[in-house]
PDB file of C-alpha atoms in Angstrom:
ATOM      1  CA  MET A   1      -9.701  38.425 -70.482  1.00 42.00           C
ATOM      2  CA  SER A   2      -5.919  39.322 -72.645  1.00 48.00           C
ATOM      3  CA  MET A   3      -3.191  41.186 -71.771  1.00 49.00           C
ATOM      4  CA  THR A   4       0.028  41.543 -73.529  1.00 50.00           C
ATOM      5  CA  LEU A   5       3.641  41.200 -72.684  1.00 47.00           C
ATOM      6  CA  ASP A   6       6.584  43.387 -72.554  1.00 50.00           C
ATOM      7  CA  VAL A   7       9.885  42.480 -73.357  1.00 43.00           C
ATOM      8  CA  SER A   8      10.571  41.481 -69.803  1.00 43.00           C
ATOM      9  CA  GLY A   9       7.496  39.069 -69.818  1.00 43.00           C
ATOM     10  CA  THR A  10       5.382  40.809 -67.372  1.00 46.00           C
ATOM     11  CA  ALA A  11       1.709  41.307 -67.927  1.00 57.00           C
ATOM     12  CA  GLN A  12       0.783  44.358 -69.384  1.00 76.00           C
ATOM     13  CA  ILE A  13      -2.568  45.275 -68.658  1.00 83.00           C
ATOM     14  CA  PRO A  14      -4.282  46.940 -71.689  1.00 89.00           C
ATOM     15  CA  PHE A  15      -5.108  51.057 -71.579  1.00 91.00           C
ATOM     16  CA  THR A  16      -8.566  50.877 -72.176  1.00 92.00           C
ATOM     17  CA  ARG A  17      -8.839  48.782 -69.113  1.00 92.00           C
ATOM     18  CA  LEU A  18      -7.141  51.668 -67.029  1.00 92.00           C
ATOM     19  CA  VAL A  19      -9.147  54.028 -68.459  1.00 94.00           C
ATOM     20  CA  SER A  20     -12.664  51.493 -67.686  1.00 93.00           C
ATOM     21  CA  VAL A  21     -11.099  50.845 -63.778  1.00 90.00           C
ATOM     22  CA  GLU A  22     -10.450  54.304 -63.921  1.00 91.00           C
ATOM     23  CA  LEU A  23     -14.006  55.259 -64.382  1.00 91.00           C
ATOM     24  CA  ARG A  24     -15.407  52.782 -61.880  1.00 90.00           C
ATOM     25  CA  LYS A  25     -13.334  53.917 -59.597  1.00 86.00           C
ATOM     26  CA  THR A  26     -15.619  57.163 -59.839  1.00 86.00           C
ATOM     27  CA  ALA A  27     -18.569  55.535 -58.895  1.00 81.00           C
ATOM     28  CA  ASP A  28     -17.285  53.131 -56.262  1.00 78.00           C
ATOM     29  CA  THR A  29     -17.228  55.005 -53.268  1.00 75.00           C
ATOM     30  CA  ARG A  30     -19.927  57.124 -51.737  1.00 79.00           C
ATOM     31  CA  ALA A  31     -18.498  60.642 -52.294  1.00 77.00           C
ATOM     32  CA  GLY A  32     -17.621  59.725 -55.989  1.00 80.00           C
ATOM     33  CA  ARG A  33     -21.395  58.228 -56.517  1.00 86.00           C
ATOM     34  CA  TRP A  34     -22.642  61.855 -54.417  1.00 89.00           C
ATOM     35  CA  LEU A  35     -20.678  63.939 -56.253  1.00 89.00           C
ATOM     36  CA  LEU A  36     -22.098  62.593 -59.648  1.00 90.00           C
ATOM     37  CA  GLY A  37     -25.300  62.645 -58.613  1.00 91.00           C
ATOM     38  CA  ALA A  38     -24.568  66.392 -57.727  1.00 92.00           C
ATOM     39  CA  ILE A  39     -23.416  67.551 -61.012  1.00 92.00           C
ATOM     40  CA  VAL A  40     -26.636  66.351 -62.844  1.00 92.00           C
ATOM     41  CA  GLY A  41     -28.850  67.254 -60.378  1.00 94.00           C
ATOM     42  CA  ILE A  42     -27.196  71.008 -59.182  1.00 94.00           C
ATOM     43  CA  THR A  43     -27.500  71.504 -63.041  1.00 93.00           C
ATOM     44  CA  ALA A  44     -30.793  70.846 -63.299  1.00 93.00           C
ATOM     45  CA  LEU A  45     -31.977  72.494 -60.207  1.00 94.00           C
ATOM     46  CA  PHE A  46     -29.832  75.808 -61.598  1.00 94.00           C
ATOM     47  CA  MET A  47     -31.981  75.492 -64.446  1.00 93.00           C
ATOM     48  CA  ILE A  48     -35.169  75.043 -62.831  1.00 93.00           C
ATOM     49  CA  ILE A  49     -34.488  77.913 -61.375  1.00 94.00           C
ATOM     50  CA  PHE A  50     -34.043  80.212 -64.088  1.00 92.00           C
ATOM     51  CA  PHE A  51     -36.752  78.987 -65.994  1.00 91.00           C
ATOM     52  CA  LEU A  52     -39.004  79.516 -62.901  1.00 92.00           C
ATOM     53  CA  VAL A  53     -37.664  83.647 -62.276  1.00 92.00           C
ATOM     54  CA  ALA A  54     -36.640  84.127 -66.583  1.00 88.00           C
ATOM     55  CA  ASP A  55     -39.242  85.657 -68.634  1.00 87.00           C
ATOM     56  CA  ALA A  56     -40.262  83.669 -71.627  1.00 85.00           C
ATOM     57  CA  ASP A  57     -38.228  85.486 -73.831  1.00 84.00           C
ATOM     58  CA  GLU A  58     -35.384  84.893 -71.941  1.00 87.00           C
ATOM     59  CA  ARG A  59     -35.916  81.233 -72.149  1.00 88.00           C
ATOM     60  CA  ILE A  60     -33.645  80.249 -74.695  1.00 87.00           C
ATOM     61  CA  PHE A  61     -30.510  77.318 -74.879  1.00 89.00           C
ATOM     62  CA  GLY A  62     -28.423  79.349 -74.928  1.00 84.00           C
ATOM     63  CA  ASN A  63     -28.915  81.314 -71.651  1.00 87.00           C
ATOM     64  CA  PHE A  64     -29.550  77.785 -70.151  1.00 90.00           C
ATOM     65  CA  ILE A  65     -26.457  76.421 -70.768  1.00 88.00           C
ATOM     66  CA  GLY A  66     -24.795  79.585 -69.606  1.00 86.00           C
ATOM     67  CA  ILE A  67     -26.583  78.784 -66.264  1.00 89.00           C
ATOM     68  CA  ALA A  68     -25.205  74.929 -66.193  1.00 89.00           C
ATOM     69  CA  SER A  69     -22.177  76.312 -67.008  1.00 86.00           C
ATOM     70  CA  THR A  70     -21.527  77.465 -63.087  1.00 87.00           C
ATOM     71  CA  PRO A  71     -22.398  74.393 -61.014  1.00 90.00           C
ATOM     72  CA  GLN A  72     -20.563  72.571 -63.039  1.00 91.00           C
ATOM     73  CA  GLY A  73     -17.081  75.180 -63.106  1.00 88.00           C
ATOM     74  CA  PHE A  74     -17.705  74.661 -59.292  1.00 89.00           C
ATOM     75  CA  LEU A  75     -17.986  70.578 -59.566  1.00 91.00           C
ATOM     76  CA  LEU A  76     -16.303  69.298 -62.175  1.00 93.00           C
ATOM     77  CA  PRO A  77     -13.343  70.162 -61.229  1.00 93.00           C
ATOM     78  CA  VAL A  78     -13.260  68.330 -57.785  1.00 93.00           C
ATOM     79  CA  LEU A  79     -14.513  65.428 -59.772  1.00 92.00           C
ATOM     80  CA  GLY A  80     -10.933  65.795 -61.643  1.00 93.00           C
ATOM     81  CA  ILE A  81      -8.872  66.474 -58.043  1.00 94.00           C
ATOM     82  CA  LEU A  82     -10.859  63.132 -56.382  1.00 91.00           C
ATOM     83  CA  LEU A  83      -9.733  60.860 -59.453  1.00 91.00           C
ATOM     84  CA  VAL A  84      -6.088  61.413 -58.697  1.00 91.00           C
ATOM     85  CA  THR A  85      -6.263  62.428 -54.561  1.00 90.00           C
ATOM     86  CA  SER A  86      -8.544  59.573 -53.611  1.00 85.00           C
ATOM     87  CA  GLU A  87      -5.848  57.196 -54.850  1.00 83.00           C
ATOM     88  CA  TRP A  88      -3.137  58.746 -51.670  1.00 82.00           C
ATOM     89  CA  SER A  89      -5.384  59.222 -49.210  1.00 76.00           C
ATOM     90  CA  GLN A  90      -7.000  56.241 -49.301  1.00 73.00           C
ATOM     91  CA  ARG A  91      -3.864  54.324 -49.544  1.00 74.00           C
ATOM     92  CA  THR A  92      -4.474  52.412 -52.958  1.00 78.00           C
ATOM     93  CA  ALA A  93      -2.166  54.107 -55.420  1.00 79.00           C
ATOM     94  CA  MET A  94       0.028  51.246 -53.559  1.00 79.00           C
ATOM     95  CA  VAL A  95      -2.011  48.390 -55.497  1.00 80.00           C
ATOM     96  CA  THR A  96      -2.850  50.854 -58.475  1.00 82.00           C
ATOM     97  CA  PHE A  97       1.040  50.830 -59.282  1.00 82.00           C
ATOM     98  CA  ALA A  98       1.795  46.804 -58.229  1.00 81.00           C
ATOM     99  CA  LEU A  99      -0.810  46.239 -60.766  1.00 83.00           C
ATOM    100  CA  ALA A 100       0.069  48.900 -63.381  1.00 85.00           C
ATOM    101  CA  PRO A 101       3.427  49.574 -63.047  1.00 86.00           C
ATOM    102  CA  SER A 102       3.905  52.370 -64.999  1.00 88.00           C
ATOM    103  CA  ARG A 103       3.011  56.091 -63.512  1.00 90.00           C
ATOM    104  CA  THR A 104       2.709  57.113 -66.665  1.00 92.00           C
ATOM    105  CA  LYS A 105      -0.302  55.015 -68.444  1.00 93.00           C
ATOM    106  CA  VAL A 106      -2.142  55.164 -64.781  1.00 92.00           C
ATOM    107  CA  ILE A 107      -1.763  59.365 -65.112  1.00 94.00           C
ATOM    108  CA  ALA A 108      -2.803  59.050 -68.754  1.00 95.00           C
ATOM    109  CA  ALA A 109      -5.857  56.868 -67.976  1.00 94.00           C
ATOM    110  CA  LYS A 110      -6.799  59.398 -65.317  1.00 94.00           C
ATOM    111  CA  THR A 111      -6.749  62.275 -67.879  1.00 95.00           C
ATOM    112  CA  VAL A 112      -9.073  59.914 -70.078  1.00 96.00           C
ATOM    113  CA  ALA A 113     -11.748  59.230 -68.090  1.00 95.00           C
ATOM    114  CA  ALA A 114     -11.599  62.997 -66.715  1.00 94.00           C
ATOM    115  CA  LEU A 115     -12.234  63.932 -70.041  1.00 95.00           C
ATOM    116  CA  ILE A 116     -14.583  61.366 -70.571  1.00 95.00           C
ATOM    117  CA  LEU A 117     -16.618  62.503 -67.117  1.00 93.00           C
ATOM    118  CA  GLY A 118     -16.398  66.013 -68.830  1.00 93.00           C
ATOM    119  CA  LEU A 119     -17.992  65.104 -71.969  1.00 95.00           C
ATOM    120  CA  ALA A 120     -20.416  63.143 -69.966  1.00 94.00           C
ATOM    121  CA  ALA A 121     -21.230  66.254 -68.100  1.00 93.00           C
ATOM    122  CA  PHE A 122     -21.518  68.166 -71.222  1.00 93.00           C
ATOM    123  CA  VAL A 123     -24.218  65.861 -72.696  1.00 94.00           C
ATOM    124  CA  ALA A 124     -26.042  66.491 -69.898  1.00 93.00           C
ATOM    125  CA  ALA A 125     -26.203  69.771 -69.709  1.00 93.00           C
ATOM    126  CA  ILE A 126     -27.158  69.660 -73.351  1.00 93.00           C
ATOM    127  CA  VAL A 127     -29.892  67.593 -72.623  1.00 94.00           C
ATOM    128  CA  ILE A 128     -31.403  69.215 -69.790  1.00 93.00           C
ATOM    129  CA  ALA A 129     -31.168  73.043 -71.936  1.00 91.00           C
ATOM    130  CA  ALA A 130     -32.614  71.283 -74.482  1.00 91.00           C
ATOM    131  CA  LEU A 131     -35.711  70.114 -72.647  1.00 92.00           C
ATOM    132  CA  ALA A 132     -35.752  73.266 -70.556  1.00 90.00           C
ATOM    133  CA  THR A 133     -36.175  75.546 -73.637  1.00 90.00           C
ATOM    134  CA  LEU A 134     -38.663  73.548 -75.350  1.00 89.00           C
ATOM    135  CA  LEU A 135     -40.770  73.567 -71.975  1.00 88.00           C
ATOM    136  CA  GLY A 136     -39.972  77.674 -71.489  1.00 83.00           C
ATOM    137  CA  GLY A 137     -41.805  77.893 -75.758  1.00 77.00           C
ATOM    138  CA  ALA A 138     -39.408  80.764 -76.493  1.00 74.00           C
ATOM    139  CA  SER A 139     -40.290  81.808 -80.306  1.00 70.00           C
ATOM    140  CA  GLU A 140     -36.338  82.098 -80.639  1.00 75.00           C
ATOM    141  CA  GLY A 141     -35.218  78.914 -78.192  1.00 76.00           C
ATOM    142  CA  PHE A 142     -33.344  77.926 -80.627  1.00 81.00           C
ATOM    143  CA  GLU A 143     -32.319  80.513 -82.974  1.00 76.00           C
ATOM    144  CA  GLY A 144     -28.794  81.430 -83.682  1.00 69.00           C
ATOM    145  CA  LEU A 145     -27.670  78.108 -82.641  1.00 75.00           C
ATOM    146  CA  SER A 146     -24.226  76.889 -84.045  1.00 76.00           C
ATOM    147  CA  ALA A 147     -21.386  73.932 -83.746  1.00 80.00           C
ATOM    148  CA  LYS A 148     -19.387  76.946 -82.331  1.00 80.00           C
ATOM    149  CA  ILE A 149     -21.523  77.689 -79.125  1.00 81.00           C
ATOM    150  CA  PHE A 150     -21.246  73.025 -78.359  1.00 86.00           C
ATOM    151  CA  LEU A 151     -17.361  73.650 -79.336  1.00 86.00           C
ATOM    152  CA  LEU A 152     -16.790  76.412 -76.912  1.00 84.00           C
ATOM    153  CA  PHE A 153     -18.877  74.958 -73.542  1.00 87.00           C
ATOM    154  CA  LEU A 154     -17.298  71.147 -74.372  1.00 90.00           C
ATOM    155  CA  ALA A 155     -14.244  73.347 -74.197  1.00 88.00           C
ATOM    156  CA  LEU A 156     -15.028  75.100 -70.817  1.00 87.00           C
ATOM    157  CA  GLN A 157     -16.096  71.839 -69.284  1.00 90.00           C
ATOM    158  CA  LEU A 158     -13.261  69.923 -70.097  1.00 92.00           C
ATOM    159  CA  LEU A 159     -10.671  72.533 -69.598  1.00 91.00           C
ATOM    160  CA  THR A 160     -12.506  72.846 -65.954  1.00 92.00           C
ATOM    161  CA  VAL A 161     -12.017  69.174 -65.603  1.00 94.00           C
ATOM    162  CA  LEU A 162      -8.021  68.906 -66.421  1.00 94.00           C
ATOM    163  CA  GLN A 163      -7.406  72.180 -64.177  1.00 94.00           C
ATOM    164  CA  GLY A 164      -8.727  70.421 -61.197  1.00 94.00           C
ATOM    165  CA  LEU A 165      -6.818  67.451 -61.870  1.00 95.00           C
ATOM    166  CA  ALA A 166      -3.579  69.281 -62.588  1.00 95.00           C
ATOM    167  CA  TYR A 167      -4.360  70.498 -58.960  1.00 95.00           C
ATOM    168  CA  GLY A 168      -4.337  67.128 -57.737  1.00 94.00           C
ATOM    169  CA  LEU A 169      -1.673  65.292 -59.467  1.00 94.00           C
ATOM    170  CA  ILE A 170       0.509  68.434 -57.538  1.00 94.00           C
ATOM    171  CA  LEU A 171      -1.105  68.300 -53.882  1.00 93.00           C
ATOM    172  CA  LEU A 172      -1.694  64.741 -53.877  1.00 92.00           C
ATOM    173  CA  ASN A 173      -4.212  65.716 -50.988  1.00 91.00           C
ATOM    174  CA  THR A 174      -7.720  66.249 -51.685  1.00 91.00           C
ATOM    175  CA  PRO A 175      -8.506  68.954 -48.764  1.00 92.00           C
ATOM    176  CA  ALA A 176      -5.525  70.821 -49.943  1.00 94.00           C
ATOM    177  CA  ALA A 177      -6.221  70.793 -53.650  1.00 94.00           C
ATOM    178  CA  ILE A 178      -9.615  71.586 -53.317  1.00 93.00           C
ATOM    179  CA  VAL A 179      -9.548  74.600 -51.381  1.00 94.00           C
ATOM    180  CA  THR A 180      -5.942  75.731 -53.514  1.00 93.00           C
ATOM    181  CA  PHE A 181      -8.436  75.531 -56.801  1.00 92.00           C
ATOM    182  CA  PHE A 182     -11.161  77.464 -55.425  1.00 90.00           C
ATOM    183  CA  VAL A 183      -8.507  80.111 -53.270  1.00 93.00           C
ATOM    184  CA  LEU A 184      -5.434  80.768 -56.278  1.00 92.00           C
ATOM    185  CA  PRO A 185      -7.710  81.652 -58.897  1.00 88.00           C
ATOM    186  CA  ILE A 186     -10.000  84.198 -57.675  1.00 89.00           C
ATOM    187  CA  ALA A 187      -6.641  85.629 -55.712  1.00 93.00           C
ATOM    188  CA  SER A 188      -6.065  86.091 -58.791  1.00 91.00           C
ATOM    189  CA  SER A 189      -8.777  87.373 -60.494  1.00 88.00           C
ATOM    190  CA  ILE A 190      -8.589  89.640 -57.431  1.00 91.00           C
ATOM    191  CA  VAL A 191      -5.200  91.117 -57.590  1.00 92.00           C
ATOM    192  CA  PHE A 192      -5.852  91.748 -61.510  1.00 91.00           C
ATOM    193  CA  ALA A 193      -9.043  93.741 -60.850  1.00 87.00           C
ATOM    194  CA  LEU A 194      -7.686  96.137 -58.100  1.00 90.00           C
ATOM    195  CA  VAL A 195      -4.167  97.097 -59.105  1.00 90.00           C
ATOM    196  CA  PRO A 196      -4.328  99.128 -62.565  1.00 87.00           C
ATOM    197  CA  PHE A 197      -1.388  98.249 -64.173  1.00 87.00           C
ATOM    198  CA  LEU A 198      -2.093  94.676 -64.665  1.00 87.00           C
ATOM    199  CA  GLN A 199      -5.357  95.295 -65.667  1.00 89.00           C
ATOM    200  CA  ASP A 200      -4.266  95.479 -69.238  1.00 90.00           C
ATOM    201  CA  ALA A 201      -2.503  92.195 -68.526  1.00 92.00           C
ATOM    202  CA  ALA A 202      -5.527  90.431 -66.588  1.00 92.00           C
ATOM    203  CA  PRO A 203      -6.985  88.494 -69.886  1.00 93.00           C
ATOM    204  CA  TRP A 204      -3.516  87.321 -70.825  1.00 95.00           C
ATOM    205  CA  LEU A 205      -2.677  86.071 -67.157  1.00 93.00           C
ATOM    206  CA  ASP A 206      -5.762  85.144 -64.957  1.00 93.00           C
ATOM    207  CA  LEU A 207      -7.669  82.389 -66.310  1.00 91.00           C
ATOM    208  CA  GLY A 208     -11.420  83.352 -65.055  1.00 88.00           C
ATOM    209  CA  THR A 209     -10.948  87.101 -67.049  1.00 90.00           C
ATOM    210  CA  ALA A 210      -9.937  85.001 -69.929  1.00 91.00           C
ATOM    211  CA  GLN A 211     -13.222  83.065 -70.003  1.00 88.00           C
ATOM    212  CA  GLN A 212     -15.533  85.523 -69.823  1.00 85.00           C
ATOM    213  CA  PRO A 213     -16.015  85.825 -73.450  1.00 84.00           C
ATOM    214  CA  LEU A 214     -16.688  81.899 -73.276  1.00 81.00           C
ATOM    215  CA  PHE A 215     -19.343  82.837 -71.051  1.00 77.00           C
ATOM    216  CA  ASN A 216     -21.027  85.791 -73.350  1.00 74.00           C
ATOM    217  CA  SER A 217     -21.362  83.351 -76.104  1.00 74.00           C
ATOM    218  CA  PHE A 218     -23.237  81.013 -74.825  1.00 72.00           C
ATOM    219  CA  GLY A 219     -26.029  84.326 -74.255  1.00 61.00           C
ATOM    220  CA  GLY A 220     -25.801  85.314 -77.937  1.00 59.00           C
ATOM    221  CA  ASP A 221     -22.692  87.412 -78.843  1.00 58.00           C
ATOM    222  CA  GLN A 222     -20.873  86.713 -82.158  1.00 61.00           C
ATOM    223  CA  GLY A 223     -18.177  84.636 -80.482  1.00 70.00           C
ATOM    224  CA  LEU A 224     -14.830  84.967 -79.702  1.00 80.00           C
ATOM    225  CA  THR A 225     -12.156  87.018 -81.481  1.00 85.00           C
ATOM    226  CA  GLY A 226      -8.772  86.273 -82.593  1.00 87.00           C
ATOM    227  CA  GLU A 227      -7.192  87.904 -79.417  1.00 91.00           C
ATOM    228  CA  GLU A 228      -9.771  86.192 -77.234  1.00 90.00           C
ATOM    229  CA  TYR A 229      -8.910  82.698 -78.424  1.00 90.00           C
ATOM    230  CA  ALA A 230      -4.914  83.982 -78.167  1.00 94.00           C
ATOM    231  CA  GLN A 231      -5.519  84.594 -74.806  1.00 94.00           C
ATOM    232  CA  LEU A 232      -7.618  81.732 -73.396  1.00 93.00           C
ATOM    233  CA  LEU A 233      -4.981  79.591 -74.887  1.00 94.00           C
ATOM    234  CA  THR A 234      -2.333  81.638 -72.997  1.00 95.00           C
ATOM    235  CA  THR A 235      -3.771  81.552 -69.650  1.00 95.00           C
ATOM    236  CA  SER A 236      -4.713  77.857 -70.265  1.00 94.00           C
ATOM    237  CA  LEU A 237      -1.230  77.330 -70.681  1.00 95.00           C
ATOM    238  CA  ILE A 238      -0.721  78.761 -67.331  1.00 94.00           C
ATOM    239  CA  TRP A 239      -3.233  77.656 -65.082  1.00 94.00           C
ATOM    240  CA  ILE A 240      -3.849  73.838 -66.388  1.00 94.00           C
ATOM    241  CA  VAL A 241      -0.780  72.248 -68.537  1.00 95.00           C
ATOM    242  CA  VAL A 242       2.380  73.708 -67.061  1.00 96.00           C
ATOM    243  CA  PRO A 243       0.406  72.537 -63.218  1.00 94.00           C
ATOM    244  CA  PHE A 244      -0.687  69.300 -65.092  1.00 96.00           C
ATOM    245  CA  MET A 245       2.880  68.778 -66.166  1.00 96.00           C
ATOM    246  CA  ALA A 246       4.382  70.095 -62.562  1.00 96.00           C
ATOM    247  CA  GLY A 247       1.977  67.372 -61.186  1.00 95.00           C
ATOM    248  CA  TRP A 248       2.525  64.685 -63.934  1.00 95.00           C
ATOM    249  CA  ALA A 249       6.493  65.110 -62.742  1.00 94.00           C
ATOM    250  CA  ARG A 250       5.761  65.293 -58.963  1.00 93.00           C
ATOM    251  CA  VAL A 251       3.984  61.307 -59.297  1.00 92.00           C
ATOM    252  CA  MET A 252       6.582  60.117 -60.936  1.00 91.00           C
ATOM    253  CA  ARG A 253       9.231  60.786 -58.696  1.00 89.00           C
ATOM    254  CA  ALA A 254       6.676  60.673 -55.510  1.00 85.00           C
ATOM    255  CA  GLU A 255       7.258  57.924 -52.724  1.00 81.00           C
ATOM    256  CA  VAL A 256       3.880  55.530 -52.473  1.00 77.00           C
ATOM    257  CA  LYS A 257       3.224  54.420 -49.070  1.00 69.00           C
TER     258      LYS A 257
END
């Protein structure tokens, strides 16, 4: 078991070990195990329902991926939230920061762990979608696939889990973070949809509006335009990057009890 020493002679835990610990924490609790199972199980269930009700020519890979994005879009953020808030609600943050005093490294490890879990969910969705497409028997089930579809779906998964992580960092409370994550974006979309003079600005300020072309691309559209990429980047900065940095700053100053 190797450890490095800093200039003061204090043992430093390798970053890779911090990441592995954060991944293990996800499955250590009953809630974490249920959530991990639910992400895969509910994704498969949604695809099975679509498989049963869709016409044969609609059982194509892109449609199954689009179906997978709905349950994972709800559950992956909760996973990101729990990666942070479980430390504070269960009062294990004191132990974590005692063993790894660098809060920056701990937050970075949680971020990498969240991205790994998002990647794992992406792989699971791809595998289930591919099996459903093969069983569906559509003549053009895999036609028109490109690397862009996989990259866009992966980007959607990673942005979603990072958004949950950001809310967890800001609030450090599981119920508050989950409620805020679901209520605030929905309220934003409603406001931009109902107020006429805000509708033109919605793609630049509302994350849900900016992400809609991503969902459309899974069903066979040509993909995102340059302007749509710019809108997605802008709204991601507003709704994900800025909250994440604010949450990071809060954890750096938060009193551990």
